Coordinates of C-alpha atoms in Angstrom, one line a residue:
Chain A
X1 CA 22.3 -15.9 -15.8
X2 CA 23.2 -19.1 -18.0
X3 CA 21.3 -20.7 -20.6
X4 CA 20.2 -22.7 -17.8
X5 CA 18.1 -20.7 -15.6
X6 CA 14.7 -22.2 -15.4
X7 CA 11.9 -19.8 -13.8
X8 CA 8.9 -21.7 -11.7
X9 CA 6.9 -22.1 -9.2
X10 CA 8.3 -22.1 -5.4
X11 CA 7.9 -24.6 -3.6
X12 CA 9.0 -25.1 0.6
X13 CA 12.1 -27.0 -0.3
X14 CA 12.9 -23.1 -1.6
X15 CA 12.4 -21.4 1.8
X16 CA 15.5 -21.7 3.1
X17 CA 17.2 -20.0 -0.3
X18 CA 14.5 -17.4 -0.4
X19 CA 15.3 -16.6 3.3
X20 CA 18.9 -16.5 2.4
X21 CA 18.4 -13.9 -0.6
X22 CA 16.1 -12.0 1.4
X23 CA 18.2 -11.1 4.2
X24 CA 21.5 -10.5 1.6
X25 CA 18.8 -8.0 -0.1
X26 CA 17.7 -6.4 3.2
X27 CA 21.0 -6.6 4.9
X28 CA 22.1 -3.1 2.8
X29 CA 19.1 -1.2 4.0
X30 CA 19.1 0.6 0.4
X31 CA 16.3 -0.7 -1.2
X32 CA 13.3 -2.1 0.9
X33 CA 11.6 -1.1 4.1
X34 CA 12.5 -4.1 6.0
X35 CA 14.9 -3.6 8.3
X36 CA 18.2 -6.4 8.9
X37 CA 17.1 -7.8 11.5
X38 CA 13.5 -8.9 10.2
X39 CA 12.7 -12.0 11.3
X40 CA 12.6 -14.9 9.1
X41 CA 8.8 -15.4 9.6
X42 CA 8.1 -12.0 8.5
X43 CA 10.7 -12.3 5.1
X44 CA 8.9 -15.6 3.9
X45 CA 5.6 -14.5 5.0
X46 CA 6.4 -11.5 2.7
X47 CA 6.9 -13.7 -0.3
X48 CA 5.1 -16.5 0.2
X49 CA 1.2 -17.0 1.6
X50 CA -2.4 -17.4 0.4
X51 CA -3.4 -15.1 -2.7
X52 CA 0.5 -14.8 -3.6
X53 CA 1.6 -16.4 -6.5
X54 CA 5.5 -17.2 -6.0
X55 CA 8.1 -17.7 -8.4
X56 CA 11.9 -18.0 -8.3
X57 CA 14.5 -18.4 -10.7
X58 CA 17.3 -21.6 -11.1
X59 CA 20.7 -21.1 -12.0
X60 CA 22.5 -24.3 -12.7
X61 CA 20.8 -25.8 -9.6
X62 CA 21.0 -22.9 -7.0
X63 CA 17.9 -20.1 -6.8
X64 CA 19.2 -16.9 -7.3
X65 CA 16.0 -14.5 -7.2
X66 CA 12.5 -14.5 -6.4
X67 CA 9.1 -12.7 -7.1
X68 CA 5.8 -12.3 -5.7
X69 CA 2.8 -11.5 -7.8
X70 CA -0.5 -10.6 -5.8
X71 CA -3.7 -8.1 -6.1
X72 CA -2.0 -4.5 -5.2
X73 CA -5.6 -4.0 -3.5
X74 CA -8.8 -6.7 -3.1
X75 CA -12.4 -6.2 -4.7
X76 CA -12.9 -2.9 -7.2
X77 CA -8.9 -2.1 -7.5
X78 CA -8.1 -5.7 -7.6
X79 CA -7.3 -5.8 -11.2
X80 CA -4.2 -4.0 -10.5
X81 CA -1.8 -6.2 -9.9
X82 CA 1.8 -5.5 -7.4
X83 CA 4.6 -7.8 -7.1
X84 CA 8.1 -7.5 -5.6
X85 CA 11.8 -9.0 -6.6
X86 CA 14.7 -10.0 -5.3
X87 CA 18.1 -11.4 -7.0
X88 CA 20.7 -12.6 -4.8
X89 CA 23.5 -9.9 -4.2
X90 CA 26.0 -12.5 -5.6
X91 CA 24.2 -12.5 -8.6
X92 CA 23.4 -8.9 -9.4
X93 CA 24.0 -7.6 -12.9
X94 CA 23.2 -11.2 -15.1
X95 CA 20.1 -10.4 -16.2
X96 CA 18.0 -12.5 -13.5
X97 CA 16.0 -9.3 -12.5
X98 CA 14.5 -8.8 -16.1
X99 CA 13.9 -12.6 -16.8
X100 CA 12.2 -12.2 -13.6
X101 CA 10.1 -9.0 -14.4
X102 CA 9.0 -10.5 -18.3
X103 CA 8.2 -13.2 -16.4
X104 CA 6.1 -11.7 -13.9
X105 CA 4.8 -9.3 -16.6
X106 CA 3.1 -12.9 -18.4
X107 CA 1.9 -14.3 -15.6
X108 CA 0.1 -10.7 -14.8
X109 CA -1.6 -10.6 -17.9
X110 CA -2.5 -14.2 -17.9
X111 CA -4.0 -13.7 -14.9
X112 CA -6.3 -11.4 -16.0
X113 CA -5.2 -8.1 -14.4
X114 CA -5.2 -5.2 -16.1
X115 CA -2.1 -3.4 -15.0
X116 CA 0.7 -3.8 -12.4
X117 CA 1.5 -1.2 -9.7
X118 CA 4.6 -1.1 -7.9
X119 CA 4.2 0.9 -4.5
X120 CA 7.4 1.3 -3.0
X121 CA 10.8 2.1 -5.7
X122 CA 13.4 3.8 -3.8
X123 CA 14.5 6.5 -6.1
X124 CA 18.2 5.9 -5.2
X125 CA 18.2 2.2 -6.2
X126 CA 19.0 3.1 -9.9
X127 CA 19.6 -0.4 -11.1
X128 CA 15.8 -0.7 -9.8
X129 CA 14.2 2.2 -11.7
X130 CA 15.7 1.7 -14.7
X131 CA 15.1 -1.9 -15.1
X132 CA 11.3 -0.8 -14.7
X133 CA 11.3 1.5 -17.3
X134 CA 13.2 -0.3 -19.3
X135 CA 10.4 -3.1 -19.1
X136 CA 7.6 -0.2 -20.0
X137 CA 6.9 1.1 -16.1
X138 CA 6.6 5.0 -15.8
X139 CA 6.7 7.3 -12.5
X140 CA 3.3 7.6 -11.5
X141 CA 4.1 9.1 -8.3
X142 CA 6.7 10.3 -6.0
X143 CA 6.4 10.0 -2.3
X144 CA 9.0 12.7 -1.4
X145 CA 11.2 11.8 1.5
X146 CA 9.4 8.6 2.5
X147 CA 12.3 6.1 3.0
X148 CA 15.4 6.1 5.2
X149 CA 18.1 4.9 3.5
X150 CA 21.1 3.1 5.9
X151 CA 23.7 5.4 4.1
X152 CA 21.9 8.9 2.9
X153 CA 19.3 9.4 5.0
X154 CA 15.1 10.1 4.1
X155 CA 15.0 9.4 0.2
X156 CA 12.5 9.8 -2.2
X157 CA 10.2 6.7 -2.8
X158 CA 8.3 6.5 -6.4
X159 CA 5.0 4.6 -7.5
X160 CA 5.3 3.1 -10.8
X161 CA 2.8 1.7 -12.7
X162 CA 2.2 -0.2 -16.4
X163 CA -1.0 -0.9 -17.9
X164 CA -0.4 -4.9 -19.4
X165 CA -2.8 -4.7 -22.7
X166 CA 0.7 -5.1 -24.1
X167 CA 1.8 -7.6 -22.8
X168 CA 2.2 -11.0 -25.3
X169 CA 1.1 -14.2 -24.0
X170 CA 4.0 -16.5 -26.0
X171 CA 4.9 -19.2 -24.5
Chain B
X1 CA -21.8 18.4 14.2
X2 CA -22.9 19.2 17.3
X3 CA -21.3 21.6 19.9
X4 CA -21.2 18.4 21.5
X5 CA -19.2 16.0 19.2
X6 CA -16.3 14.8 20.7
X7 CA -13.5 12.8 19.5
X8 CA -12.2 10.1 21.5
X9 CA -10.7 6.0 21.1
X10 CA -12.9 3.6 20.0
X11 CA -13.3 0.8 22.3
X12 CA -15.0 -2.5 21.9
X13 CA -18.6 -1.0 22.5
X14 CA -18.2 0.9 19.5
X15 CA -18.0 -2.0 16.9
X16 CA -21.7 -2.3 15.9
X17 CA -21.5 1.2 15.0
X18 CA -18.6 1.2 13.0
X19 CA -19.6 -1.9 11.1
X20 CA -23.0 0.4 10.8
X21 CA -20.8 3.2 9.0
X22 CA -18.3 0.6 7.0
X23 CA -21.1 -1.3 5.4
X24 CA -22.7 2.6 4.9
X25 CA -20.3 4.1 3.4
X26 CA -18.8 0.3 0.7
X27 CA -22.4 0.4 -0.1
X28 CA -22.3 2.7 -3.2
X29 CA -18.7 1.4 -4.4
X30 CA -18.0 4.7 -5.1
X31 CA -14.9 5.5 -2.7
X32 CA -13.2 2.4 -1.2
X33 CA -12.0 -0.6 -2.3
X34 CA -14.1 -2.7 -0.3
X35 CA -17.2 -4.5 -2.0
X36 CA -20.4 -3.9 -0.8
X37 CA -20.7 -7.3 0.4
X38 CA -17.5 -7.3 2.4
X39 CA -17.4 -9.4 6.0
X40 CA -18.0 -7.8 9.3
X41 CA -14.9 -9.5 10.4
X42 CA -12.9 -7.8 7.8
X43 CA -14.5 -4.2 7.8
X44 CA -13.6 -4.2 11.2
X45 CA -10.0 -5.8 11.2
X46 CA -9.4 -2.9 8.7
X47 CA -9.9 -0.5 11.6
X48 CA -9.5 -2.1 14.4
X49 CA -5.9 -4.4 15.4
X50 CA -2.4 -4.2 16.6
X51 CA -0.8 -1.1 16.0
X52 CA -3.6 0.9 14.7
X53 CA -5.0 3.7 16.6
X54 CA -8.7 3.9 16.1
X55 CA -10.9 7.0 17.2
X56 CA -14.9 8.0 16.7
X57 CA -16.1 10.6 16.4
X58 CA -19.3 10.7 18.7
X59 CA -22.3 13.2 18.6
X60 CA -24.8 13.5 21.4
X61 CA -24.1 9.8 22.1
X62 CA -24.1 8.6 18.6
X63 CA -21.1 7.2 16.8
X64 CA -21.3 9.5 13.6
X65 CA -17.6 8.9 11.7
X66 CA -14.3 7.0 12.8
X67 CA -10.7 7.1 11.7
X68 CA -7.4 4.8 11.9
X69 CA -3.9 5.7 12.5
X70 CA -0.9 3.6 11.4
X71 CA 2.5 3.7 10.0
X72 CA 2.0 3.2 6.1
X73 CA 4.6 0.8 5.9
X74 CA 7.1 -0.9 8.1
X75 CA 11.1 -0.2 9.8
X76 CA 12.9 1.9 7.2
X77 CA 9.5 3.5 6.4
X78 CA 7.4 3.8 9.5
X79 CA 7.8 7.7 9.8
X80 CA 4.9 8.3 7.2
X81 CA 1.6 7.9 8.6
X82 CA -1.6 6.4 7.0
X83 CA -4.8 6.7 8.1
X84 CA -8.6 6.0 6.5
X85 CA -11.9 7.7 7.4
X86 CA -15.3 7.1 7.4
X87 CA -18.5 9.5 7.9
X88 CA -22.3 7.6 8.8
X89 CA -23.2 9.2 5.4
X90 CA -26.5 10.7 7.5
X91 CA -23.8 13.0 8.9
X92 CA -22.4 13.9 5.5
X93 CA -21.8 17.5 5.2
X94 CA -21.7 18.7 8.6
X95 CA -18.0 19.0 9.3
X96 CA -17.4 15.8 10.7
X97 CA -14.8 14.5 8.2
X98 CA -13.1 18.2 9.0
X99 CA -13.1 17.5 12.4
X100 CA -11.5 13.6 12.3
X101 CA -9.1 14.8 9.6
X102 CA -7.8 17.7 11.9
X103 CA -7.7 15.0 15.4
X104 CA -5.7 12.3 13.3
X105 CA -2.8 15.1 11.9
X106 CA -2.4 16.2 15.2
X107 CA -2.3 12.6 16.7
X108 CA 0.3 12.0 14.3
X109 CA 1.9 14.8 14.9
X110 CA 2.3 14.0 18.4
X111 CA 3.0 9.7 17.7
X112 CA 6.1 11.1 16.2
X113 CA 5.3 10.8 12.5
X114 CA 7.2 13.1 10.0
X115 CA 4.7 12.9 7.2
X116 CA 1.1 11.4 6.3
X117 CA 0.7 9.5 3.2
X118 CA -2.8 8.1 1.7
X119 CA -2.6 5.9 -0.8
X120 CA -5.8 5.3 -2.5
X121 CA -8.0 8.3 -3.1
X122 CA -10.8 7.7 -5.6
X123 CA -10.1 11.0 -7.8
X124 CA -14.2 11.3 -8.1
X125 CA -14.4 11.3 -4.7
X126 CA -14.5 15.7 -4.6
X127 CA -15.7 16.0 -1.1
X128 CA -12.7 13.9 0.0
X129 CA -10.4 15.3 -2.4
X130 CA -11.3 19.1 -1.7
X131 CA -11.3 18.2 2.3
X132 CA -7.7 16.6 1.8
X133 CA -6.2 19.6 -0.6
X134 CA -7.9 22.2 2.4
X135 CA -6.1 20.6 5.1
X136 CA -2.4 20.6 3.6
X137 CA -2.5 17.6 1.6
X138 CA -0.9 17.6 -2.2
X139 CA -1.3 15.1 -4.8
X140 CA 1.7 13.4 -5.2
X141 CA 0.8 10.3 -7.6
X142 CA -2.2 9.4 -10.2
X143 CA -2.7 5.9 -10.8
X144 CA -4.2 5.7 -14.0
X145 CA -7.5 3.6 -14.0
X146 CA -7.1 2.0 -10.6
X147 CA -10.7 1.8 -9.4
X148 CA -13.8 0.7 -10.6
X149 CA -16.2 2.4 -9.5
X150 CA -19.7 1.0 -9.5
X151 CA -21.4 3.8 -11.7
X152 CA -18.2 5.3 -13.9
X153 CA -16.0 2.2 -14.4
X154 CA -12.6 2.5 -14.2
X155 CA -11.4 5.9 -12.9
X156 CA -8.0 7.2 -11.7
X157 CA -7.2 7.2 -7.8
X158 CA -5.1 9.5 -6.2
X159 CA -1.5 9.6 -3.6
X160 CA -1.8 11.9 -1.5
X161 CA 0.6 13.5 1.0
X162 CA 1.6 15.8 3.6
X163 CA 4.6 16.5 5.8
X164 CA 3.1 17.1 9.3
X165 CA 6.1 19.7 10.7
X166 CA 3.5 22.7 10.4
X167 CA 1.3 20.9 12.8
X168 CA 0.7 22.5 15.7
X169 CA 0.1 20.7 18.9
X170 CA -2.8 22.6 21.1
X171 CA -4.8 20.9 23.2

């Protein structure tokens, strides 16, 4: 991540970068329930569509990771918010995946919900969980064996969760 | 429940009786996300669509309850089950929940599922909570405030689970 890397809205001049980061992320078959061969439809359709709020992050010019930010559930539980990431492979380990969850974090609390639930954390994807706590998340839940991982099989899955009365608005 | 309740796939007929039940059962905002004032058209998509098996439950010719079966999520996740149920609440009490909740583990049993997750459980909810616990399920995750219900506010909703490999597959 350089000094440069600018966080806003998505736009469809992004689509065919946030296809190409999506099926580097899914490729692995480590970390989300979609499997390689999802059709491209299906990836941006994830990411991008009517209620979603959808943000990616520039580096120098090139978009390097994405998030989603959307009501985990509609009517009385939608003031719990969900939202999903994804940092291009190539750019793994620069700090792009926290910029991205402060980020989402803001716009969260701005947006009036009340806490932030993330439904689906594979418990093997360390770099994953520990960003989340890092950034205040705690293991509400564990969903024993619930995902199949390409290379060790059915995996533990947790459900983590963050109230967002903590959150500062600064700009 | 009659000697005579039987359980069997809804069908297009039955859709006047299951928006009946949904708009029932989201009236008191007490146990499902859905606002009282939710759309036909969206009750019904809820439990009626591609991939979801729906069943009644029907009672000397009356539609009295209804479940779904689906995979919770998609690919790398699609061996947990999900399902969602609904009573007419002037059937409350006479084992019809029981009944549904027994048909849908075995269906998913036999659909080849490995485990049934459900993911929003209103923890005030005791009927549904006591029927889930008596039929195998655990309590795997609390989400802290994640409802709000229309008499107590905001109250915690629970994950629950089961693996379905103790299911046993009479007829």
């Amino acid at each position: 991540m350089s000094d440069r890397m600018t966080i806003r809205p998505a736009n469809t001049k992004d689509h065919d970068a946030m296809w190409r980061i999506f099926q580097a992320v899914v490729a692995t078959g480590t970390t989300y329930v979609f499997a390689p061969d999802t059709r491209r439809e299906d990836g941006l359709a994830y990411f991008i569509g009517p209620g979603i709020a959808s943000w990616v992050a520039e580096d120098e010019g090139r978009v390097v990771g994405m998030y989603k930010l959307l009501p985990n559930r509609r009517d009385l539980a939608s003031h719990v918010a969900n939202a999903s990431f994804m940092v291009d492979p190539s750019h793994a380990g620069r700090g792009v995946g926290k910029a991205l969850g402060l980020h989402c974090l803001r716009e969260a609390r701005r947006a009036g919900f009340l806490a932030m639930q993330f439904n689906f954390v594979v418990s093997t994807n360390t770099p994953a969980v520990t960003l989340w706590k890092k950034l205040g998340f705690q293991i509400v839940g564990t969903l024993p064996k619930a995902f199949r991982h390409s290379e060790r099989g059915l995996v533990d899955v947790y459900v983590m969760y963050r109230f967002l009365d903590d959150i500062e608005l600064e700009t």
